[in-house]
Coordinates of C-alpha atoms and ligand atoms in Angstrom, one line a residue:
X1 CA 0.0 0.0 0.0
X2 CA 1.2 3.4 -0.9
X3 CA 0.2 5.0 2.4
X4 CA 2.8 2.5 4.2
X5 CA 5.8 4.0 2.5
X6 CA 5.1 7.5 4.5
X7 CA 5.5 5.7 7.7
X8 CA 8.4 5.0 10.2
X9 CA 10.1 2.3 8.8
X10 CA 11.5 -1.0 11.3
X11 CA 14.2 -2.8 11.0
X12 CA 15.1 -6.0 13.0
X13 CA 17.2 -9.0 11.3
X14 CA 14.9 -11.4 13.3
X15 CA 11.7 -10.4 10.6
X16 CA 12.2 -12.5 8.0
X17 CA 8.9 -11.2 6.4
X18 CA 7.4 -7.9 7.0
X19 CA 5.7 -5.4 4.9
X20 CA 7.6 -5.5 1.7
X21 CA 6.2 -7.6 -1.0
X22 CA 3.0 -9.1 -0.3
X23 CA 3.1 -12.0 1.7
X24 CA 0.1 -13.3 3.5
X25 CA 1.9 -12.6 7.0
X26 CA 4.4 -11.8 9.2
X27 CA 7.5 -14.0 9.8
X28 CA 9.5 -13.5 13.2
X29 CA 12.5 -15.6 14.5
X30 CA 12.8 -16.2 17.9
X31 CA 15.2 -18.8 18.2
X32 CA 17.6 -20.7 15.2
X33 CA 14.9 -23.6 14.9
X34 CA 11.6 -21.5 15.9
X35 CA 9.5 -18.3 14.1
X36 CA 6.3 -17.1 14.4
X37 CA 3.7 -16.3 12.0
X38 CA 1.7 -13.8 12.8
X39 CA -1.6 -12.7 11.1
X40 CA -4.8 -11.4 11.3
X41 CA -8.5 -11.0 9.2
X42 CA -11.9 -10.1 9.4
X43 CA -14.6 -9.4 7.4
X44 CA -18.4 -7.9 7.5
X45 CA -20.5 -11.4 6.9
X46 CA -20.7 -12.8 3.1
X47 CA -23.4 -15.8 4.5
X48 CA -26.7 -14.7 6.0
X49 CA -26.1 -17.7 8.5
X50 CA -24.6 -16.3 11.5
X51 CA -22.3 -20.2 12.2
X52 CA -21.5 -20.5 9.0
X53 CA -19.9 -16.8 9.3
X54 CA -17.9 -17.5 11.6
X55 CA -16.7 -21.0 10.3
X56 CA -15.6 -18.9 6.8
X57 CA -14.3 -15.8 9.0
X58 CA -12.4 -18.2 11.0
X59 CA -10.9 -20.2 8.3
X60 CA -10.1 -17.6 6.0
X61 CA -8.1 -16.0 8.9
X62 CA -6.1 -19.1 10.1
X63 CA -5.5 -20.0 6.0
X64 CA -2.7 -16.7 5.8
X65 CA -0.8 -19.5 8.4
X66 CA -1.4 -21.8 6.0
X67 CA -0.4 -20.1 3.0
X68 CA 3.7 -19.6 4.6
X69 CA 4.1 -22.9 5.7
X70 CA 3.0 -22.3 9.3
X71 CA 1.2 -24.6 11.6
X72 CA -1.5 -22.3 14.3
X73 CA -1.2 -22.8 17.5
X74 CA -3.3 -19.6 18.9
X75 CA -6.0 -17.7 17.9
X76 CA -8.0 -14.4 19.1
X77 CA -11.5 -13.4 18.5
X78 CA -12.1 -10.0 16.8
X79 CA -15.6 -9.4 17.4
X80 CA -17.6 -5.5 15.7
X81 CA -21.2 -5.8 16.9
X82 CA -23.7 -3.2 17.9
X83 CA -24.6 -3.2 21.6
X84 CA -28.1 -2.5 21.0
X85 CA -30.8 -3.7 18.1
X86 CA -29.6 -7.3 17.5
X87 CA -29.9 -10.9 19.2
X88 CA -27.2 -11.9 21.1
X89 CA -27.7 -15.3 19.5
X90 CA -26.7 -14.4 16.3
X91 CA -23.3 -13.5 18.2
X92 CA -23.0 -16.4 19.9
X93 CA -23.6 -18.4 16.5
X94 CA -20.5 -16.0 14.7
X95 CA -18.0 -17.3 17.8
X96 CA -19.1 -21.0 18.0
X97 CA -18.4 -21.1 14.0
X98 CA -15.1 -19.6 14.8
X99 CA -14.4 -21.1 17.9
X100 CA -15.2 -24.9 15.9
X101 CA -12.8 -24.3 13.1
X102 CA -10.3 -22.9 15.3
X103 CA -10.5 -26.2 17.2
X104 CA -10.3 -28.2 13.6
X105 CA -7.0 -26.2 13.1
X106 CA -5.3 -27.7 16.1
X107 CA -5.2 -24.5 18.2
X108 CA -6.6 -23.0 20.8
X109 CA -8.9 -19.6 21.4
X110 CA -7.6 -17.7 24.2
X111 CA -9.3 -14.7 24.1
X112 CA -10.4 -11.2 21.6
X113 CA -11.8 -8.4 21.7
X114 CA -14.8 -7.1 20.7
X115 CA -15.8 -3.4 19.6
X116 CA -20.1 -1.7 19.5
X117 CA -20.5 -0.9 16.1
X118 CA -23.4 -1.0 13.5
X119 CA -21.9 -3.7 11.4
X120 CA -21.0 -6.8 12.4
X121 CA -17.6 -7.9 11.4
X122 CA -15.2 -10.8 12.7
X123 CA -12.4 -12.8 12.4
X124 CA -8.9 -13.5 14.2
X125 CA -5.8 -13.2 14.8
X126 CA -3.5 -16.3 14.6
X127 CA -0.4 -17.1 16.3
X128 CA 1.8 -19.8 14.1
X129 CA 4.8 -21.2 13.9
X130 CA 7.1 -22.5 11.2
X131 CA 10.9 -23.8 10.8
X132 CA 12.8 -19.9 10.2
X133 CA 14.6 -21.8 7.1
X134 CA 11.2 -23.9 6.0
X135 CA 8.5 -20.9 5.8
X136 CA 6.9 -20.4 2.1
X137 CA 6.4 -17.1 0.5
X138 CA 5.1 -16.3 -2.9
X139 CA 8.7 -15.5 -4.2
X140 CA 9.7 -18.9 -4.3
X141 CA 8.6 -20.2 -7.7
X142 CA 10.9 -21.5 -10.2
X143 CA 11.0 -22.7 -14.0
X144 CA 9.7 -25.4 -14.5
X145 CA 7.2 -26.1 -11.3
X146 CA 4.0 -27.1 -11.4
X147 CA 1.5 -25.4 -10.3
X148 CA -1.7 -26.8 -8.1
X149 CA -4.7 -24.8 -6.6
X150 CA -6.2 -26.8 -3.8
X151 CA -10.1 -25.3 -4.1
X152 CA -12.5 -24.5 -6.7
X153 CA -13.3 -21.3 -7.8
X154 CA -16.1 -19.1 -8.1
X155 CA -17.6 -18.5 -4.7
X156 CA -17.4 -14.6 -4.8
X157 CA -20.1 -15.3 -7.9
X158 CA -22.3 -16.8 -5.9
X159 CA -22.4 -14.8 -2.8
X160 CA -23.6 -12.1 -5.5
X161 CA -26.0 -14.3 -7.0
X162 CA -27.8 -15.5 -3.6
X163 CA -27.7 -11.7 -2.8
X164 CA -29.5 -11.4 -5.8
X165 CA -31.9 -14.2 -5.3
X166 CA -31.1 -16.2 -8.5
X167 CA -28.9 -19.2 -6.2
X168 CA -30.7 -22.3 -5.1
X169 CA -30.2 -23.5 -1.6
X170 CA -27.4 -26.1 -2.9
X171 CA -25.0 -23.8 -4.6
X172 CA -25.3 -21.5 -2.0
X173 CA -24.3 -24.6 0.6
X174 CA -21.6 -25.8 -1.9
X175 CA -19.8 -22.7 -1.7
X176 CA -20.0 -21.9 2.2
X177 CA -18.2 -25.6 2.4
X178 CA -15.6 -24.8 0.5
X179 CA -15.1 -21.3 2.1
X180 CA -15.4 -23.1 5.5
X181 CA -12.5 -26.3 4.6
X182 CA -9.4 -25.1 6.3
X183 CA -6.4 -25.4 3.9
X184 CA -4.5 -27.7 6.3
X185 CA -4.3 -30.9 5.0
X186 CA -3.1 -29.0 2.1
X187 CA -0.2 -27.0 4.3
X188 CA 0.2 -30.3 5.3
X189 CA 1.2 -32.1 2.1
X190 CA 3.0 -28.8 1.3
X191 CA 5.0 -29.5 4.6
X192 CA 5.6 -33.5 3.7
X193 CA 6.7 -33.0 -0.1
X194 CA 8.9 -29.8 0.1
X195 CA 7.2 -27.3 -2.5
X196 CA 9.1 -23.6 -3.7
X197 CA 6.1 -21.4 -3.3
X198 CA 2.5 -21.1 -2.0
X199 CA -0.2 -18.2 -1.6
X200 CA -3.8 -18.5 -0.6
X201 CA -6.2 -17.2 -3.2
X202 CA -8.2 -14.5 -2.0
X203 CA -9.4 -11.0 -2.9
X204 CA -7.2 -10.8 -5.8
X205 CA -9.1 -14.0 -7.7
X206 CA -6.3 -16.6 -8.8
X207 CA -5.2 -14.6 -11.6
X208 CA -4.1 -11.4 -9.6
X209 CA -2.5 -13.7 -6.9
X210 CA -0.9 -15.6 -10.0
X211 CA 0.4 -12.1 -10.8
X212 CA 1.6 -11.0 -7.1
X213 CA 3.7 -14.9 -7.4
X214 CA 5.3 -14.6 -11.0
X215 CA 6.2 -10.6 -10.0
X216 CA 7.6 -12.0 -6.6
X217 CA 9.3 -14.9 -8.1
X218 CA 10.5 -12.8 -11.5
X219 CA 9.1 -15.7 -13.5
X220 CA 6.3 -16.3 -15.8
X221 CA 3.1 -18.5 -14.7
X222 CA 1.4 -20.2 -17.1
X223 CA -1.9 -21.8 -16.6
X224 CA -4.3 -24.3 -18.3
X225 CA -7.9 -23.0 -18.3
X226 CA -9.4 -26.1 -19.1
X227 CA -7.7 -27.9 -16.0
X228 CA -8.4 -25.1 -13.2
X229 CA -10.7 -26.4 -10.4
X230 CA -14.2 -24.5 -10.7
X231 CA -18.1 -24.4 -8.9
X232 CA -20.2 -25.7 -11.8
X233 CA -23.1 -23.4 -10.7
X234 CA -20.5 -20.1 -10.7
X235 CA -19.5 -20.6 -14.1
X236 CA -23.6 -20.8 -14.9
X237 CA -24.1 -17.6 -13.1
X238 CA -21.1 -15.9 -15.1
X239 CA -22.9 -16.9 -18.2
X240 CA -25.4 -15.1 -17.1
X241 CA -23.0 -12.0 -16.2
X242 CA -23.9 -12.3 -12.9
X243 CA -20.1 -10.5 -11.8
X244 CA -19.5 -8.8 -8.3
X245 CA -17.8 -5.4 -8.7
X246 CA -14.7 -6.5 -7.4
X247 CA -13.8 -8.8 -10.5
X248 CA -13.9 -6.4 -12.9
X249 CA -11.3 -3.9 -10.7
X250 CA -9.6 -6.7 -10.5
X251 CA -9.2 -7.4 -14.3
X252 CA -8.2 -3.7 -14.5
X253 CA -5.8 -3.7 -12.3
X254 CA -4.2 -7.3 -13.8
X255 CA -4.7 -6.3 -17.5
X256 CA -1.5 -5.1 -18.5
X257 CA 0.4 -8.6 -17.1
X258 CA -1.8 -11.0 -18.0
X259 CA -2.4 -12.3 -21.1
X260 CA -5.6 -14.2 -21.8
X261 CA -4.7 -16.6 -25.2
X262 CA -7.6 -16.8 -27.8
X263 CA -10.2 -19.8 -27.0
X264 CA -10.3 -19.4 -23.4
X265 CA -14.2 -19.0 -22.7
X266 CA -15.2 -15.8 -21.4
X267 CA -17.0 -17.0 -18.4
X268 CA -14.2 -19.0 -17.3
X269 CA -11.6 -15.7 -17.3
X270 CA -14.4 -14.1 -14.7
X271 CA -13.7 -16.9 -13.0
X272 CA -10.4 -16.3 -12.5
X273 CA -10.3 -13.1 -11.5
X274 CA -13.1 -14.2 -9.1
X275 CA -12.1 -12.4 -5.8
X276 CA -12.7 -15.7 -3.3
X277 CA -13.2 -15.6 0.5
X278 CA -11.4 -18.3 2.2
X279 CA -10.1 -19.6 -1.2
X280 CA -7.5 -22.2 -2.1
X281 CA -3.8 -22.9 -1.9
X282 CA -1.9 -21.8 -5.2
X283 CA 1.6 -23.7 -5.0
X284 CA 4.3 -24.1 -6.9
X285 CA 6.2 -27.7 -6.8
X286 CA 9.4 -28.7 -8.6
X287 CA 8.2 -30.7 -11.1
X288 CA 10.3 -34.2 -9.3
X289 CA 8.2 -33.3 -7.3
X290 CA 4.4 -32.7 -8.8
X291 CA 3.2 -36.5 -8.7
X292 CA 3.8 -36.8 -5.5
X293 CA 2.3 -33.9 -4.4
X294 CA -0.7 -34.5 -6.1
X295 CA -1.1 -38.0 -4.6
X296 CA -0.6 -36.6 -0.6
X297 CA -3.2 -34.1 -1.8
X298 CA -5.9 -36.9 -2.8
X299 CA -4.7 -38.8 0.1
X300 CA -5.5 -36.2 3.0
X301 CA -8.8 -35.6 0.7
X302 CA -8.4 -32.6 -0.9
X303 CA -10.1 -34.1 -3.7
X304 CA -11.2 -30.8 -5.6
X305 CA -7.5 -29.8 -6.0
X306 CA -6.0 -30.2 -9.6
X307 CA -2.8 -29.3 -11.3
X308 CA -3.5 -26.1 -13.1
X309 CA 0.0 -25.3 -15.1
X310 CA 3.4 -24.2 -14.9
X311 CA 6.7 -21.7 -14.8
X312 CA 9.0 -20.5 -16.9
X313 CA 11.7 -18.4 -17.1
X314 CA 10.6 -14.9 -18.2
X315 CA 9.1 -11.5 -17.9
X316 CA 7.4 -11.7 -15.0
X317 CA 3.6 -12.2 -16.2
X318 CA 1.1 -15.1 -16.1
X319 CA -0.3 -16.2 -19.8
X320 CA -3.4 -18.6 -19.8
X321 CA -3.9 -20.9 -22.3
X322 CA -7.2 -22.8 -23.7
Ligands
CO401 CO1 -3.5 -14.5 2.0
CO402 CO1 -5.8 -12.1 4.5

């Protein structure tokens, strides 16, 4: 952010990621073997279900841990709700969403804070910790990797199109369970196969975080549009132009580095730039590598995750192909 260069600037050879580039967290050593990763996240709700909220909050928070490699070990609430005008239940729904996925992640709630305003918002902060010389970080990618996405896409179209009133009740439950799944068995296959890079997909859609990894890494990402992962029911609704606001700033502001190759279906690019809550791994595996990772993937059942493409060496960009 532009605003950030105006401020006091830190300095301490102990963070081993801090504001420059754009990482999903904050690395800190504390000893030769141990580092923290610290983040946090939250969101005004995107579900009209107050435990499903809090389930996506909560997993779209802790998935930043994921994202660098990191395993959570603590988590805070952060809790914006108005004092007066709405049931407490609907509170106490947001926090046992959270409080279950934190408990899925392996770690343990010790606390938040909570602020009285007219919107609700959540989400947490997470505590992690990671190997100082084994974190991951989107600048890792290297000709010739493959590269994976561990979710489907396409669940910022539906939010829009159950705002709208044109979803049924089972796309609209398809895509709170994927927004809900915790990408941990996928940081976990990441962790047993040794990959070069990984990001989480999120406001940016895959194709802007594709960018933000080929501009980190200084190589070029190619990916297969007939092989990436998507919601059947999204790519229905983009037919239908059904398109949040947010994906079409995010094709402006990708434009210029991305190039879309003729025969890629139209509804499928909205896809990509589909900003996602709670969205997917993209990682980047040597290609030794690739088969292996894919099979640990299947095995701790990410079953939705597919190999999407790969790098070369080049101008920093990211081409899709038919
Ligand atoms: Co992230
Ligand atoms: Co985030």
């Amino acid at each position: 952010m532009e605003i950030l260069k105006s401020l006091p600037h830190f300095e301490d050879p102990n963070l081993l990621v801090g504001f420059e580039g754009s990482a999903d967290a904050a690395i800190y050593r504390l000893r030769e073997d141990l580092a923290l990763v610290c983040t946090l996240d939250f969101f005004t709700p995107i579900v009209d279900d107050p435990y499903w909220f809090g389930q996506i909050a909560a997993a779209n928070s802790l998935s930043d841990v994921y994202a660098m490699g990191g395993r959570p070990v603590l988590a805070l609430n952060i809790v914006c709700f108005p004092k007066k005008g709405l049931d407490k239940d609907i509170l106490r729904e947001i926090l046992r969403g959270g409080a279950e996925k934190v408990r899925e992640a392996g770690a343990v709630l010790a606390g938040g804070h909570s602020v009285d305003d007219r919107e609700i918002k959540y989400g947490l902060s997470v505590v992690g910790v990671v190997h100082p010389e084994r974190y991951l970080t989107n600048a890792g990618a290297r000709p010739g990797d493959r590269l994976f996405l561990t979710k489907p896409l396409g669940t910022g179209i539906i939010a829009t199109a159950v705002k709208g009133g044109v979803a049924d009740e089972a796309a609209a439950r398809r895509a709170m369970e994927i927004m809900a799944t915790l990408n941990r068995a996928a940081a976990e296959a990441m962790e047993e196969v040794g990959v070069s890079a990984a990001t989480d997909v999120t406001g940016f859609g895959l194709l802007g975080h594709a960018l933000e990894m080929a501009e980190a890494s200084g190589v070029k990402l190619v990916i297969s549009a007939g092989k990436v992962p998507v919601i059947k029911e999204a790519l229905g609704f983009a037919r239908l132009g059904i398109i949040p606001e947010g994906d079409y700033e995010n094709i402006r502001f990708c434009e210029k580095k991305v190039r879309i190759l003729p025969g890629v279906p139209e509804e499928r690019v909205f896809l990509f730039y589909d900003a996602q809550t709670s969205g997917g791994l993209l990682v980047s595996v040597p290609e030794e590598r690739a088969p292996r990772f894919f099979e640990k993937l299947l095995e701790k059942g990410v079953f939705e995750a597919a190999e999407i493409g790969y790098v070369e060496e080049g101008e920093a960009q990211v081409v899709v192909e038919p």
